[in-house]
mmCIF file of C-alpha atoms in Angstrom:
data_model
loop_
_atom_site.group_PDB
_atom_site.id
_atom_site.type_symbol
_atom_site.label_atom_id
_atom_site.label_comp_id
_atom_site.label_asym_id
_atom_site.label_seq_id
_atom_site.Cartn_x
_atom_site.Cartn_y
_atom_site.Cartn_z
ATOM 1 C CA MET A 262 -59.564 -129.761 144.070
ATOM 2 C CA SER A 263 -57.926 -132.879 146.178
ATOM 3 C CA GLU A 264 -59.243 -136.034 146.474
ATOM 4 C CA PRO A 265 -59.713 -138.369 149.532
ATOM 5 C CA VAL A 266 -57.086 -141.129 149.535
ATOM 6 C CA ASN A 267 -57.549 -144.659 150.893
ATOM 7 C CA LEU A 268 -54.053 -145.791 152.051
ATOM 8 C CA ALA A 269 -54.814 -149.533 151.578
ATOM 9 C CA GLU A 270 -55.368 -148.956 148.005
ATOM 10 C CA LYS A 271 -52.582 -146.389 147.527
ATOM 11 C CA PHE A 272 -50.232 -148.994 148.887
ATOM 12 C CA ALA A 273 -51.604 -151.897 146.623
ATOM 13 C CA THR A 274 -50.407 -150.298 143.748
ATOM 14 C CA PHE A 275 -46.971 -150.564 143.899
ATOM 15 C CA THR A 276 -44.364 -153.085 145.495
ATOM 16 C CA GLU A 277 -41.139 -151.175 145.197
ATOM 17 C CA HIS A 278 -39.151 -150.097 148.318
ATOM 18 C CA TRP A 279 -37.729 -146.590 149.133
ATOM 19 C CA ALA A 280 -39.644 -145.390 146.204
ATOM 20 C CA PRO A 281 -42.084 -142.633 147.544
ATOM 21 C CA ARG A 282 -45.705 -142.350 146.511
ATOM 22 C CA LEU A 283 -47.165 -138.715 146.587
ATOM 23 C CA VAL A 284 -50.811 -139.276 147.563
ATOM 24 C CA ALA A 285 -51.688 -135.307 148.920
ATOM 25 C CA THR A 286 -50.315 -132.062 149.423
ATOM 26 C CA TYR A 287 -50.510 -129.964 152.468
ATOM 27 C CA ASN A 288 -49.411 -126.066 152.481
ATOM 28 C CA GLY A 289 -46.349 -127.266 150.039
ATOM 29 C CA ASN A 290 -45.553 -130.270 152.066
ATOM 30 C CA ASP A 291 -45.534 -133.764 150.355
ATOM 31 C CA VAL A 292 -47.573 -136.199 151.917
ATOM 32 C CA ARG A 293 -45.886 -139.423 151.035
ATOM 33 C CA ILE A 294 -46.405 -143.280 151.505
ATOM 34 C CA VAL A 295 -43.649 -145.641 151.285
ATOM 35 C CA LYS A 296 -42.625 -149.312 151.374
ATOM 36 C CA VAL A 297 -39.555 -149.850 152.780
ATOM 37 C CA ALA A 298 -37.052 -152.874 153.625
ATOM 38 C CA GLY A 299 -33.342 -153.107 154.871
ATOM 39 C CA GLU A 300 -31.361 -149.855 155.864
ATOM 40 C CA PHE A 301 -31.428 -146.480 154.267
ATOM 41 C CA VAL A 302 -28.409 -143.946 154.597
ATOM 42 C CA TRP A 303 -27.350 -141.810 157.000
ATOM 43 C CA HIS A 304 -28.361 -138.069 156.248
ATOM 44 C CA ALA A 305 -29.678 -135.057 157.380
ATOM 45 C CA HIS A 306 -32.541 -132.298 156.384
ATOM 46 C CA ALA A 307 -30.657 -129.186 156.938
ATOM 47 C CA ASP A 308 -34.105 -127.067 156.321
ATOM 48 C CA THR A 309 -37.036 -129.136 157.270
ATOM 49 C CA ASP A 310 -38.145 -131.706 159.841
ATOM 50 C CA ASP A 311 -39.010 -135.281 158.808
ATOM 51 C CA PHE A 312 -42.288 -136.697 159.573
ATOM 52 C CA PHE A 313 -42.814 -140.428 159.887
ATOM 53 C CA LEU A 314 -45.881 -142.530 161.146
ATOM 54 C CA VAL A 315 -45.784 -146.226 160.511
ATOM 55 C CA LEU A 316 -48.736 -147.990 159.527
ATOM 56 C CA GLU A 317 -47.332 -151.551 159.328
ATOM 57 C CA GLY A 318 -43.938 -153.405 160.501
ATOM 58 C CA GLU A 319 -41.479 -152.146 162.660
ATOM 59 C CA LEU A 320 -38.841 -149.172 162.170
ATOM 60 C CA ASP A 321 -35.985 -148.375 163.691
ATOM 61 C CA ILE A 322 -34.983 -144.839 163.225
ATOM 62 C CA GLU A 323 -31.300 -144.606 164.294
ATOM 63 C CA LEU A 324 -29.714 -141.321 165.600
ATOM 64 C CA ARG A 325 -26.105 -140.689 166.309
ATOM 65 C CA ASP A 326 -27.102 -140.808 170.009
ATOM 66 C CA ARG A 327 -29.894 -143.227 170.391
ATOM 67 C CA THR A 328 -32.513 -145.212 168.009
ATOM 68 C CA VAL A 329 -36.122 -144.559 168.086
ATOM 69 C CA THR A 330 -38.024 -147.698 167.129
ATOM 70 C CA LEU A 331 -41.484 -147.025 165.941
ATOM 71 C CA GLY A 332 -44.522 -149.821 165.358
ATOM 72 C CA PRO A 333 -47.751 -149.381 163.560
ATOM 73 C CA GLY A 334 -49.688 -146.462 165.079
ATOM 74 C CA GLU A 335 -46.179 -144.882 165.940
ATOM 75 C CA LEU A 336 -44.969 -141.573 165.005
ATOM 76 C CA PHE A 337 -41.690 -139.635 165.072
ATOM 77 C CA VAL A 338 -40.810 -136.304 163.899
ATOM 78 C CA VAL A 339 -36.905 -136.028 162.872
ATOM 79 C CA PRO A 340 -35.560 -132.523 163.839
ATOM 80 C CA ARG A 341 -34.116 -130.442 161.178
ATOM 81 C CA GLY A 342 -30.494 -131.130 160.879
ATOM 82 C CA VAL A 343 -30.439 -134.194 163.027
ATOM 83 C CA GLU A 344 -28.820 -137.105 161.114
ATOM 84 C CA HIS A 345 -30.552 -140.252 160.837
ATOM 85 C CA ARG A 346 -30.899 -143.673 159.429
ATOM 86 C CA PRO A 347 -33.913 -145.654 159.029
ATOM 87 C CA VAL A 348 -33.490 -148.974 159.287
ATOM 88 C CA ALA A 349 -36.648 -151.884 158.654
ATOM 89 C CA ARG A 350 -36.756 -154.314 161.406
ATOM 90 C CA ARG A 351 -36.649 -158.061 160.558
ATOM 91 C CA GLY A 352 -38.233 -159.038 163.763
ATOM 92 C CA VAL A 353 -40.601 -162.166 164.245
ATOM 93 C CA GLU A 354 -44.192 -160.826 163.053
ATOM 94 C CA HIS A 355 -47.671 -162.332 161.993
ATOM 95 C CA ARG A 356 -48.016 -161.038 159.207
ATOM 96 C CA PRO A 357 -47.859 -162.585 155.530
ATOM 97 C CA VAL A 358 -44.325 -163.759 154.257
ATOM 98 C CA ALA A 359 -43.871 -161.269 151.491
ATOM 99 C CA ARG A 360 -44.308 -158.531 154.214
ATOM 100 C CA ARG A 361 -42.101 -159.729 157.034
ATOM 101 C CA GLY A 362 -39.380 -157.148 157.199
ATOM 102 C CA GLU A 363 -41.263 -154.729 155.107
ATOM 103 C CA VAL A 364 -42.234 -151.449 156.636
ATOM 104 C CA ARG A 365 -45.297 -148.776 155.174
ATOM 105 C CA MET A 366 -45.191 -145.648 156.442
ATOM 106 C CA ILE A 367 -46.468 -141.750 155.839
ATOM 107 C CA ASN A 368 -44.005 -139.846 155.449
ATOM 108 C CA ILE A 369 -43.990 -135.873 155.221
ATOM 109 C CA GLU A 370 -41.754 -133.252 153.665
ATOM 110 C CA PRO A 371 -41.788 -130.100 152.067
ATOM 111 C CA GLY A 372 -42.337 -130.725 148.199
ATOM 112 C CA GLY A 373 -39.104 -131.295 146.586
ATOM 113 C CA THR A 374 -37.031 -132.700 149.308
ATOM 114 C CA HIS A 375 -34.296 -134.524 147.931
ATOM 115 C CA ASN A 376 -31.214 -133.714 149.480
ATOM 116 C CA LEU A 377 -29.730 -137.018 150.606
ATOM 117 C CA GLY A 378 -26.624 -136.750 148.448
ATOM 118 C CA GLU A 379 -24.732 -139.270 146.311
ATOM 119 C CA GLY A 380 -25.556 -143.124 146.658
ATOM 120 C CA SER A 381 -28.931 -142.468 148.074
ATOM 121 C CA PRO A 382 -31.204 -145.584 147.592
ATOM 122 C CA GLN A 383 -34.307 -143.427 147.444
ATOM 123 C CA ARG A 384 -35.798 -142.998 144.145
ATOM 124 C CA PRO A 385 -37.729 -139.967 142.961
ATOM 125 C CA VAL A 386 -41.295 -139.405 144.600
ATOM 126 C CA VAL A 387 -43.788 -140.604 142.278
ATOM 127 C CA GLU A 388 -47.342 -139.382 141.572
ATOM 128 C CA GLY A 389 -49.372 -142.154 143.598
ATOM 129 C CA MET B 32 -35.474 -133.348 171.346
ATOM 130 C CA SER B 33 -39.075 -134.782 170.052
ATOM 131 C CA GLU B 34 -39.859 -138.127 171.300
ATOM 132 C CA PRO B 35 -41.704 -140.981 169.713
ATOM 133 C CA VAL B 36 -45.349 -140.935 169.941
ATOM 134 C CA ASN B 37 -47.623 -144.052 170.251
ATOM 135 C CA LEU B 38 -51.060 -142.865 169.070
ATOM 136 C CA ALA B 39 -53.031 -145.140 171.333
ATOM 137 C CA GLU B 40 -51.630 -144.508 174.391
ATOM 138 C CA LYS B 41 -52.210 -140.637 173.817
ATOM 139 C CA PHE B 42 -55.852 -141.595 172.905
ATOM 140 C CA ALA B 43 -55.875 -143.578 176.300
ATOM 141 C CA THR B 44 -55.440 -140.188 177.939
ATOM 142 C CA PHE B 45 -58.454 -138.325 177.305
ATOM 143 C CA THR B 46 -62.160 -138.747 176.456
ATOM 144 C CA GLU B 47 -63.338 -135.314 175.609
ATOM 145 C CA HIS B 48 -64.564 -134.511 172.081
ATOM 146 C CA TRP B 49 -63.353 -131.941 170.045
ATOM 147 C CA ALA B 50 -60.315 -131.271 172.287
ATOM 148 C CA PRO B 51 -57.536 -131.726 170.186
ATOM 149 C CA ARG B 52 -54.024 -132.654 171.834
ATOM 150 C CA LEU B 53 -50.956 -131.648 169.974
ATOM 151 C CA VAL B 54 -48.547 -134.796 169.890
ATOM 152 C CA ALA B 55 -45.944 -133.208 167.749
ATOM 153 C CA THR B 56 -44.891 -130.573 165.760
ATOM 154 C CA TYR B 57 -43.255 -130.475 162.160
ATOM 155 C CA ASN B 58 -41.767 -127.506 160.389
ATOM 156 C CA GLY B 59 -44.097 -125.297 162.814
ATOM 157 C CA ASN B 60 -47.023 -127.309 162.337
ATOM 158 C CA ASP B 61 -49.094 -129.032 165.129
ATOM 159 C CA VAL B 62 -49.563 -132.697 164.440
ATOM 160 C CA ARG B 63 -52.868 -133.185 166.678
ATOM 161 C CA ILE B 64 -55.073 -136.148 167.914
ATOM 162 C CA VAL B 65 -58.719 -135.596 168.370
ATOM 163 C CA LYS B 66 -61.648 -137.401 169.349
ATOM 164 C CA VAL B 67 -64.947 -135.909 167.775
ATOM 165 C CA ALA B 68 -68.586 -136.888 168.138
ATOM 166 C CA GLY B 69 -71.808 -135.440 166.232
ATOM 167 C CA GLU B 70 -71.263 -132.440 164.341
ATOM 168 C CA PHE B 71 -68.915 -129.193 163.878
ATOM 169 C CA VAL B 72 -69.446 -125.534 162.381
ATOM 170 C CA TRP B 73 -68.797 -124.838 159.175
ATOM 171 C CA HIS B 74 -65.741 -122.660 158.784
ATOM 172 C CA ALA B 75 -62.836 -122.323 156.333
ATOM 173 C CA HIS B 76 -58.870 -121.487 157.036
ATOM 174 C CA ALA B 77 -58.141 -118.693 154.858
ATOM 175 C CA ASP B 78 -54.460 -119.043 155.198
ATOM 176 C CA THR B 79 -53.496 -122.549 155.471
ATOM 177 C CA ASP B 80 -54.773 -126.389 154.507
ATOM 178 C CA ASP B 81 -56.309 -128.728 156.614
ATOM 179 C CA PHE B 82 -55.238 -132.211 157.150
ATOM 180 C CA PHE B 83 -57.518 -134.967 158.226
ATOM 181 C CA LEU B 84 -56.271 -138.922 158.913
ATOM 182 C CA VAL B 85 -58.766 -140.620 160.277
ATOM 183 C CA LEU B 86 -57.803 -143.469 162.239
ATOM 184 C CA GLU B 87 -61.212 -145.024 163.902
ATOM 185 C CA GLY B 88 -64.698 -144.542 163.062
ATOM 186 C CA GLU B 89 -66.171 -142.894 160.067
ATOM 187 C CA LEU B 90 -65.902 -139.040 159.619
ATOM 188 C CA ASP B 91 -68.152 -136.905 156.962
ATOM 189 C CA ILE B 92 -66.568 -133.756 155.936
ATOM 190 C CA GLU B 93 -69.172 -131.994 154.255
ATOM 191 C CA LEU B 94 -68.319 -129.191 151.476
ATOM 192 C CA ARG B 95 -70.602 -126.903 149.951
ATOM 193 C CA ASP B 96 -70.848 -128.832 147.001
ATOM 194 C CA ARG B 97 -70.166 -132.834 148.090
ATOM 195 C CA THR B 98 -69.087 -134.722 151.059
ATOM 196 C CA VAL B 99 -66.507 -136.532 151.470
ATOM 197 C CA THR B 100 -66.257 -139.609 153.693
ATOM 198 C CA LEU B 101 -63.170 -141.023 155.534
ATOM 199 C CA GLY B 102 -63.169 -144.568 157.248
ATOM 200 C CA PRO B 103 -60.114 -145.825 159.123
ATOM 201 C CA GLY B 104 -57.019 -145.404 157.215
ATOM 202 C CA GLU B 105 -58.084 -142.681 154.969
ATOM 203 C CA LEU B 106 -57.055 -138.972 154.448
ATOM 204 C CA PHE B 107 -58.235 -135.879 153.060
ATOM 205 C CA VAL B 108 -56.811 -132.206 152.783
ATOM 206 C CA VAL B 109 -59.318 -129.283 152.721
ATOM 207 C CA PRO B 110 -57.887 -126.593 150.608
ATOM 208 C CA ARG B 111 -57.282 -123.309 152.474
ATOM 209 C CA GLY B 112 -60.404 -121.411 152.007
ATOM 210 C CA VAL B 113 -62.877 -124.057 151.259
ATOM 211 C CA GLU B 114 -65.720 -124.214 153.351
ATOM 212 C CA HIS B 115 -66.205 -127.177 155.349
ATOM 213 C CA ARG B 116 -68.073 -128.915 158.053
ATOM 214 C CA PRO B 117 -67.003 -132.391 159.818
ATOM 215 C CA VAL B 118 -69.384 -134.594 161.096
ATOM 216 C CA ALA B 119 -68.868 -137.635 163.000
ATOM 217 C CA ARG B 120 -71.006 -140.676 161.486
ATOM 218 C CA ARG B 121 -73.228 -142.687 163.695
ATOM 219 C CA GLY B 122 -73.320 -145.765 161.514
ATOM 220 C CA VAL B 123 -73.684 -149.405 162.535
ATOM 221 C CA GLU B 124 -70.120 -149.839 163.801
ATOM 222 C CA HIS B 125 -68.583 -153.362 165.082
ATOM 223 C CA ARG B 126 -66.815 -151.365 168.195
ATOM 224 C CA PRO B 127 -67.377 -151.057 171.580
ATOM 225 C CA VAL B 128 -70.597 -149.125 172.824
ATOM 226 C CA ALA B 129 -68.708 -146.236 174.168
ATOM 227 C CA ARG B 130 -66.888 -145.579 170.881
ATOM 228 C CA ARG B 131 -69.768 -145.944 168.608
ATOM 229 C CA GLY B 132 -70.547 -142.430 166.452
ATOM 230 C CA GLU B 133 -66.649 -141.458 167.714
ATOM 231 C CA VAL B 134 -63.967 -141.055 165.456
ATOM 232 C CA ARG B 135 -60.549 -140.937 166.219
ATOM 233 C CA MET B 136 -58.128 -138.775 163.861
ATOM 234 C CA ILE B 137 -55.028 -136.732 163.320
ATOM 235 C CA ASN B 138 -55.306 -133.122 162.528
ATOM 236 C CA ILE B 139 -52.388 -131.160 160.934
ATOM 237 C CA GLU B 140 -52.462 -127.556 161.095
ATOM 238 C CA PRO B 141 -50.410 -124.735 161.473
ATOM 239 C CA GLY B 142 -49.499 -123.824 165.263
ATOM 240 C CA GLY B 143 -52.098 -121.423 166.356
ATOM 241 C CA THR B 144 -54.692 -122.388 164.262
ATOM 242 C CA HIS B 145 -58.046 -121.142 166.021
ATOM 243 C CA ASN B 146 -59.898 -119.087 163.479
ATOM 244 C CA LEU B 147 -63.503 -120.649 163.664
ATOM 245 C CA GLY B 148 -65.069 -117.550 164.761
ATOM 246 C CA GLU B 149 -67.566 -117.300 167.246
ATOM 247 C CA GLY B 150 -69.465 -120.259 168.413
ATOM 248 C CA SER B 151 -67.072 -122.995 167.607
ATOM 249 C CA PRO B 152 -67.553 -126.145 169.724
ATOM 250 C CA GLN B 153 -63.618 -126.561 169.408
ATOM 251 C CA ARG B 154 -61.790 -125.958 172.890
ATOM 252 C CA PRO B 155 -58.045 -125.123 172.806
ATOM 253 C CA VAL B 156 -55.461 -127.163 171.980
ATOM 254 C CA VAL B 157 -53.604 -129.179 174.618
ATOM 255 C CA GLU B 158 -50.374 -130.268 174.945
ATOM 256 C CA GLY B 159 -50.871 -134.179 174.861
#
């Protein structure tokens, strides 16, 4: 049986960037939390949409034809097959120094989605 | 192409309770926001999990053998087939009077999930 998840408590259990934690599953999809800083690599998921909900910080999701910027309380779904590159913004922020430039977010993808190709900075999903 | 969603802006566009707004889709699932107050009806979804993320207020998700309470930043997935009843708590809260006892949350279910049976207080999902 699933358990309730307190996101702040889960975020407090790790410090690594681009190292998603699995906090719940929904119909075979991983509900993950992740801390990111700097830029990811360009990639696309041929078979699945990619759900982002930013909780803290600012994230640019670069697309080939535009950039979508998400702040806290903003979500975006990258449609399947669409190339994108997430980049954490380094703006002036009223947050503790250790968290400046860091983005905390929820990401939902089908379980086992790791199709980022070689050279990906992302680490395997760990049970949170 | 999907657009970014600012949740606060979307919540500001309606006042009704138990009237979900569709704000995005993810792999055929509806990403909905909803304001609730008071109690819902007991129900179960035979074919799907039911994802809840509370953003404001406190929600009891009553199960037949226990109650899961969610505050802001807490999520829970009700497994498929499990009977549950969401009930917004009326605790002492430091919020504007108009919002006391109201819960704002994100709910994810497959598109077209309306299998709550007769007497359901829930209204159809509206494009948000």
